Amino acid sequence: MSFENLNLHPLILKAVHEAGYSTPTPIQEQAIPELISGTDIIASAQTGTGKTAAFMLPALHHLTAPSKTNGRGPRILVLTPTRELADQVSDAAKKYGKYTPRTKVISILGGMPYPLQNKLLSQPVDILVATPGRLIDHIQRGRVDFSRLQTLILDEADRMLDMGFLPDIKQIASCLPQGRQTVLFSATLDPAIEKVAAQLLNTPKRIQIADRQTKLDHIEQRLHYVDDLTHKNKLLNHVLRDAGLKQAIVFTATKRNADLIADNLYADGHTAAALHGDMNQRERNRTLTKLRKGDLRILVATDVAARGIDISDITHVINFDLPKFAEDYVHRIGRTGRAGATGIAVSFASSKDSIHLKRIERYTGHSIASHIIPGLEPRSKVSRHNDGNKKNSAPGHRKGKQLFNAPDKRRNINPHFARRPSKTARSAATGTI
Ligand code: AMP
């Protein structure tokens, strides 16, 4: 099938071809005709499947016809769990809608100044991309006119539910016209999602795309057993010296650890910076722009970066700490292997992580082969049913330098985290966070 068969407006097709897409992905093939015809859909499609275009192209197609209702408010509303994902959706809307009329896109996101948002909402808008909490604030102040709204899109609905946004989503939906189209995309379709769909969607069509195994085929997953923090740091150091590594995201369990590791990598001569929810939007955007431009080689992040970052040069994802939820593992490693590339996902696991590891393997249906780096073998032998035990003797390995140096020994201060209190560094040095 080609995009031409999908009956999209020619000016949208022009933008799609310019984006370099020759054939629709399975989710696009199935969702676009349904959405053009006005049907509600509930779709399970994970990040990396082309799901953003699957809902955005038909939304733009609807905008090519003038609104039947007078007004200046949005005709399309996309709700996303995170600011990063919202930015990705807005960028996609602008990219695919560059040739079509009536495609003014605005973002209303938490952490951004209110005055600017008030101004944006007072002007005519076609597509509004928002995180639920901040949008509620504006709705309560009477600043959003939903009289023209045609389509509500819930992107990564499972994540929004995990983050406790359900009451906000319901409240927002209650302010929208009854006859609207509602579209729900979720990585998984569990009972909680089905319940939301039953409440907000009107006889939806179900679309389920490729299982998780298929989706991860292009990502080589590796596991390293670790004894302790020192061992982890040495392994991290080793992985980061892989000559094939263009850009990497290192995921940590805590914001403080993200700062500390970024800080120490920077001190160690890497172009590295942290990204987490304690940073304001401007700092987050600045860091992501640097990553996109290739000015940063390593991003150290919490799960805030697990979704919505779409950079083809990210060759490696490193789970410094394993995620608690198996879904997050899939989202994290999906940051590599983008746009047809292959990727490497490296995870560190201690004996304490065995339950999380099992959950991840059950969820993905894939047993992660463990690797041993000569000279960095784990002291404790962890027995596992189906270890690959592949030896990895990357050239040029020397004994790793510990990354958690005491702050006074650092050669440099990372400008991305100049304000970090030294107390934090001390606790990290002793491995207490
Ligand atoms: P998403 O699942 O929306 O995060 O999209 C994943 C990536 O696939 C993005 O880099 C898109 O630009 C890209 N993409 C979307 N649709 C297509 C397509 N039909 N052909 C090739 N790449 C695509």
XYZ file of C-alpha atoms and ligand atoms in Angstrom:
456
model
C 0.000 0.000 0.000
C 1.166 3.553 -0.658
C 0.168 6.848 0.988
C -1.711 7.721 -2.211
C -4.219 4.958 -1.418
C -5.152 6.574 1.880
C -7.135 9.474 0.361
C -5.206 12.108 2.243
C -5.270 15.685 0.937
C -2.566 16.172 -1.772
C -0.853 18.917 0.251
C -0.504 16.528 3.172
C 0.913 13.894 0.829
C 3.430 16.454 -0.373
C 4.652 16.988 3.204
C 4.704 13.243 3.874
C 6.876 12.625 0.824
C 9.124 15.468 1.849
C 9.526 13.777 5.237
C 10.933 10.830 3.285
C 8.136 8.340 3.982
C 7.418 6.061 1.040
C 4.979 3.561 2.548
C 2.599 3.834 5.483
C 3.443 1.810 8.587
C 0.870 -0.826 9.694
C -0.735 1.496 12.249
C -1.003 4.239 9.624
C -2.463 1.845 7.093
C -5.176 0.769 9.505
C -5.899 3.943 11.449
C -5.851 6.627 8.749
C -8.885 5.447 6.716
C -10.940 4.959 9.913
C -10.007 8.379 11.230
C -10.701 10.096 7.926
C -14.175 8.551 7.957
C -14.778 10.012 11.433
C -14.769 6.742 13.413
C -13.516 6.701 17.012
C -10.569 4.361 17.473
C -8.743 2.719 20.329
C -5.316 1.660 19.136
C -2.467 -0.151 20.783
C 0.674 1.032 19.108
C 3.949 1.692 20.757
C 6.367 4.464 20.180
C 8.400 3.940 17.021
C 5.492 2.467 15.044
C 4.658 5.763 13.338
C 1.659 6.352 15.607
C 2.032 10.147 15.673
C 1.520 10.430 11.926
C -1.263 7.828 12.192
C -3.406 10.273 14.152
C -1.951 13.574 12.943
C -2.324 13.056 9.187
C -6.095 12.433 9.326
C -6.484 15.269 11.846
C -4.798 17.618 9.363
C -6.941 16.179 6.599
C -10.072 17.218 8.531
C -8.650 20.718 8.910
C -8.417 21.180 5.151
C -12.188 21.778 5.201
C -13.240 24.990 6.983
C -14.934 24.605 10.357
C -18.721 24.495 10.293
C -18.786 26.330 13.603
C -17.708 29.923 14.103
C -15.008 30.546 16.648
C -11.271 30.798 17.222
C -10.678 27.837 19.515
C -8.906 24.565 18.643
C -10.469 22.043 16.292
C -8.039 19.291 17.276
C -6.925 18.657 20.870
C -4.057 16.270 21.606
C -3.415 15.356 25.241
C -0.008 13.885 26.080
C 1.531 12.735 29.351
C 4.801 14.663 29.080
C 6.088 17.928 27.724
C 8.657 16.103 25.599
C 5.994 14.049 23.884
C 3.865 17.166 23.423
C 6.797 18.863 21.695
C 7.237 15.872 19.425
C 3.537 15.912 18.522
C 3.609 19.668 17.849
C 6.680 19.271 15.646
C 4.960 16.473 13.727
C 1.835 18.611 13.240
C 3.933 21.474 11.885
C 5.963 19.160 9.647
C 2.993 17.343 8.122
C 0.813 20.467 8.020
C 3.362 22.802 6.455
C 1.508 23.066 3.128
C -2.085 22.926 4.329
C -4.115 25.940 5.460
C -5.691 26.326 8.914
C -2.980 24.459 10.794
C -1.939 26.826 13.544
C -0.450 24.681 16.320
C 0.060 25.763 19.915
C 1.339 23.898 22.992
C 0.009 24.454 26.482
C 2.366 22.677 28.824
C 3.134 22.657 32.509
C 6.266 24.539 33.545
C 5.798 27.284 30.954
C 4.886 30.874 31.828
C 1.172 31.630 32.017
C 1.188 35.068 30.328
C 2.532 33.637 27.074
C -0.006 30.810 27.187
C -2.841 33.272 27.866
C -1.775 35.197 24.795
C -1.581 32.044 22.648
C -5.043 30.981 23.783
C -6.513 34.384 22.971
C -5.512 34.020 19.314
C -7.053 31.736 16.668
C -5.755 28.165 16.931
C -6.424 24.944 15.047
C -4.391 22.302 16.865
C -3.844 22.439 20.606
C -1.305 20.044 22.114
C -1.419 20.016 25.898
C -0.523 18.219 29.072
C -3.730 17.696 31.057
C -2.912 19.521 34.317
C -2.029 22.858 32.762
C -4.919 22.722 30.315
C -7.335 22.269 33.234
C -5.943 25.454 34.801
C -6.752 27.411 31.664
C -10.163 25.804 31.242
C -11.038 26.756 34.823
C -10.072 30.351 34.087
C -12.381 30.274 31.048
C -9.557 30.806 28.580
C -10.226 27.942 26.152
C -13.039 27.994 23.619
C -13.904 24.426 22.639
C -16.942 25.277 20.523
C -15.145 24.254 17.296
C -13.524 21.115 18.683
C -13.845 18.151 16.315
C -11.292 15.608 17.500
C -9.836 14.677 20.888
C -6.671 12.569 20.728
C -5.323 10.849 23.844
C -1.708 9.979 23.086
C -0.006 7.397 25.322
C -3.153 7.098 27.377
C -1.661 4.332 29.535
C 1.080 6.678 30.627
C -1.403 9.440 31.410
C -3.324 7.012 33.605
C -0.107 5.918 35.358
C 0.615 9.567 36.069
C -2.787 10.104 37.677
C -4.241 12.267 34.897
C -7.517 10.351 34.606
C -9.662 12.871 36.551
C -8.189 15.722 34.492
C -8.826 13.877 31.230
C -12.439 13.228 32.198
C -12.925 16.837 33.197
C -11.444 18.068 29.921
C -13.589 15.631 27.908
C -16.702 16.896 29.712
C -16.002 20.395 28.318
C -15.855 19.201 24.695
C -18.708 18.962 22.183
C -20.625 15.647 22.382
C -20.379 14.902 18.670
C -16.589 14.997 18.567
C -14.367 12.202 17.343
C -12.233 10.603 20.068
C -9.009 8.728 19.430
C -7.094 6.793 22.064
C -3.549 5.541 21.552
C -1.895 3.428 24.198
C 1.138 1.157 24.392
C -1.023 -1.458 26.094
C -4.760 -2.073 26.179
C -5.374 -3.190 29.746
C -8.699 -3.140 31.653
C -8.078 0.387 32.978
C -7.650 1.701 29.438
C -10.686 -0.209 28.209
C -12.722 1.432 30.970
C -11.623 4.925 29.931
C -12.388 4.079 26.314
C -15.866 2.873 27.267
C -16.502 6.206 29.012
C -15.064 8.580 26.435
C -15.267 6.879 23.039
C -18.289 6.201 20.889
C -18.416 2.594 19.535
C -14.712 2.669 18.756
C -12.936 0.478 16.260
C -10.056 -1.459 17.852
C -6.678 -1.528 16.182
C -3.885 -3.614 17.589
C -0.462 -3.406 16.056
C 2.554 -5.691 16.055
C 3.545 -7.337 19.272
C 6.354 -6.028 21.354
C 8.795 -8.684 20.182
C 8.539 -7.632 16.551
C 9.018 -4.033 17.494
C 12.256 -4.634 19.347
C 13.863 -6.859 16.731
C 16.167 -4.128 15.510
C 17.515 -3.384 18.995
C 20.256 -5.590 20.397
C 19.568 -6.038 24.075
C 22.446 -6.784 26.432
C 22.552 -7.411 30.133
C 25.462 -6.872 32.497
C 25.291 -8.216 36.007
C 26.700 -5.745 38.494
C 28.002 -6.154 42.021
C 27.666 -2.598 43.258
C 27.770 1.055 42.249
C 31.502 1.031 41.620
C 31.128 -1.891 39.268
C 28.241 -0.145 37.493
C 30.335 2.965 36.969
C 33.186 0.963 35.523
C 30.849 -0.795 33.131
C 29.259 2.501 32.133
C 32.677 3.893 31.437
C 33.445 0.863 29.283
C 30.188 1.046 27.297
C 30.632 4.766 26.649
C 34.001 4.098 25.063
C 32.413 1.903 22.379
C 33.683 3.330 19.092
C 30.263 2.711 17.501
C 28.500 4.925 20.021
C 27.332 8.152 18.406
C 24.885 9.348 21.033
C 23.500 7.631 24.104
C 20.829 8.046 26.724
C 21.698 6.754 30.174
C 18.581 6.160 32.275
C 18.670 6.457 36.041
C 16.063 5.806 38.708
C 16.372 9.202 40.404
C 16.721 12.821 39.343
C 19.643 13.271 41.693
C 21.478 10.332 40.194
C 20.860 11.715 36.710
C 22.483 14.986 37.761
C 25.365 13.268 39.486
C 26.203 10.934 36.659
C 25.930 13.712 34.059
C 28.095 15.902 36.201
C 30.746 13.261 36.619
C 30.710 12.249 32.973
C 31.200 15.876 32.077
C 34.073 16.117 34.524
C 35.458 13.026 32.844
C 35.594 14.806 29.481
C 32.304 13.646 27.923
C 29.759 16.048 26.454
C 27.019 15.015 28.840
C 24.006 16.626 30.463
C 21.056 15.621 32.611
C 17.352 15.748 31.809
C 14.681 15.275 34.456
C 11.458 16.667 35.827
C 13.079 19.088 38.276
C 14.506 21.159 35.451
C 12.386 23.959 34.109
C 11.089 23.754 30.570
C 13.647 26.140 29.174
C 16.530 24.042 30.566
C 14.939 20.866 29.261
C 14.425 22.324 25.805
C 17.965 23.664 25.712
C 19.366 20.252 26.584
C 17.195 18.472 24.016
C 18.174 20.956 21.309
C 21.834 20.249 22.034
C 21.159 16.540 21.834
C 19.306 16.946 18.536
C 22.090 19.064 17.071
C 24.703 16.508 18.135
C 26.335 18.926 20.578
C 25.667 16.472 23.385
C 26.878 12.894 23.145
C 25.356 11.589 26.336
C 22.047 12.439 27.941
C 21.548 11.157 31.476
C 17.858 11.088 32.172
C 15.010 9.793 34.251
C 11.935 8.265 32.631
C 10.829 11.749 31.626
C 12.955 11.113 28.543
C 11.708 7.566 28.012
C 9.147 8.725 25.484
C 9.040 11.381 22.864
C 12.730 11.713 22.014
C 13.192 10.864 18.381
C 16.822 11.236 17.324
C 18.264 8.841 14.781
C 21.869 9.172 16.034
C 21.057 7.622 19.406
C 22.908 4.359 18.967
C 22.845 3.260 22.598
C 20.424 3.278 25.502
C 21.930 2.341 28.842
C 19.734 1.381 31.758
C 22.075 2.379 34.564
C 19.132 1.506 36.815
C 16.506 -0.905 35.546
C 13.042 0.646 35.327
C 10.372 -0.507 37.773
C 7.796 -1.053 35.052
C 8.340 -3.301 32.078
C 6.499 -0.831 29.818
C 9.100 1.807 30.662
C 11.846 -0.570 29.572
C 10.261 -0.813 26.128
C 9.835 2.947 25.914
C 13.376 3.619 27.076
C 15.057 1.266 24.638
C 12.791 2.558 21.874
C 14.865 5.783 21.969
C 17.463 3.909 19.935
C 16.940 2.143 16.624
C 14.828 5.022 15.305
C 13.828 5.576 11.716
C 15.018 2.232 10.390
C 18.365 2.236 12.245
C 19.565 -0.508 14.567
C 20.371 0.159 18.199
C 21.974 -1.281 21.296
C 20.273 -1.366 24.674
C 22.501 -2.168 27.635
C 21.019 -2.860 31.053
C 22.780 -3.178 34.377
C 21.187 -5.509 36.897
C 22.205 -6.603 40.359
C 20.797 -9.591 42.186
C 18.222 -7.208 43.710
C 16.800 -6.508 40.249
C 15.885 -10.088 39.436
C 12.124 -9.514 39.832
C 12.150 -6.448 37.583
C 14.258 -8.292 35.073
C 11.852 -11.216 34.992
C 8.918 -8.843 34.505
C 10.675 -7.136 31.608
C 11.502 -10.444 29.951
C 7.954 -11.702 30.400
C 6.548 -8.469 28.986
C 8.784 -8.366 25.934
C 8.768 -12.147 25.462
C 12.534 -11.945 25.042
C 15.286 -13.227 27.296
C 18.098 -10.675 27.505
C 21.489 -12.261 26.919
C 24.042 -11.447 29.598
C 27.440 -10.177 28.558
C 30.709 -10.236 30.441
C 33.495 -7.755 29.862
C 36.895 -9.318 30.519
C 38.377 -7.593 33.542
C 34.926 -6.415 34.656
C 33.331 -9.746 35.509
C 30.757 -9.674 38.299
C 32.163 -11.142 41.524
C 28.992 -12.914 42.444
C 27.828 -15.483 39.946
C 24.162 -14.931 39.193
C 22.543 -18.086 37.948
C 19.996 -17.636 35.215
C 18.121 -20.164 33.169
C 19.076 -18.979 29.699
C 22.139 -16.805 29.776
C 23.868 -16.103 26.525
C 27.093 -15.366 28.452
C 28.571 -13.771 25.390
C 32.026 -12.424 25.869
C 32.472 -8.877 24.812
C 36.048 -7.850 24.448
C 35.753 -4.392 23.007
C 39.206 -3.142 22.109
C 40.924 -0.389 23.981
C 39.504 -1.290 27.351
C 41.439 -0.084 30.308
C 40.521 -0.168 33.914
C 37.495 2.099 34.303
C 37.688 5.301 36.215
C 35.100 5.603 38.930
C 32.525 8.190 37.909
C 31.364 9.171 41.354
C 34.342 11.258 42.346
C 34.126 13.417 45.406
C 33.274 16.929 44.161
C 36.537 18.557 45.282
C 38.490 16.195 43.038
C 36.641 17.148 39.904
C 38.486 18.803 37.097
C 35.448 20.584 35.734
C 32.053 21.769 36.787
C 29.201 20.841 34.523
C 27.284 24.029 33.662
C 24.174 21.894 33.306
C 24.258 21.278 37.004
C 26.210 24.055 38.599
C 23.772 24.363 41.501
C 23.930 20.796 42.783
C 24.623 20.728 46.525
C 27.824 18.973 47.471
C 25.952 16.971 50.105
C 24.230 15.116 47.314
C 27.546 14.356 45.724
C 28.856 12.982 48.986
C 25.909 10.674 49.414
C 26.314 9.514 45.831
C 29.987 8.884 46.390
C 29.030 6.480 49.140
C 26.326 4.981 46.994
C 23.454 6.012 49.240
C 21.086 7.304 46.590
P 6.369 7.543 16.309
O 5.948 6.105 16.502
O 5.225 8.427 15.998
O 7.185 8.006 17.494
O 7.312 7.625 15.006
C 8.551 6.987 14.928
C 9.421 7.480 13.786
O 8.957 6.960 12.548
C 9.490 8.976 13.609
O 10.860 9.283 13.410
C 8.727 9.263 12.335
O 9.262 10.381 11.661
C 8.964 7.993 11.545
N 7.873 7.638 10.612
C 6.543 7.809 10.800
N 5.857 7.311 9.747
C 6.771 6.826 8.885
C 6.678 6.161 7.605
N 5.509 5.898 7.043
N 7.833 5.806 7.005
C 9.029 6.035 7.587
N 9.189 6.643 8.805
C 8.066 7.022 9.442
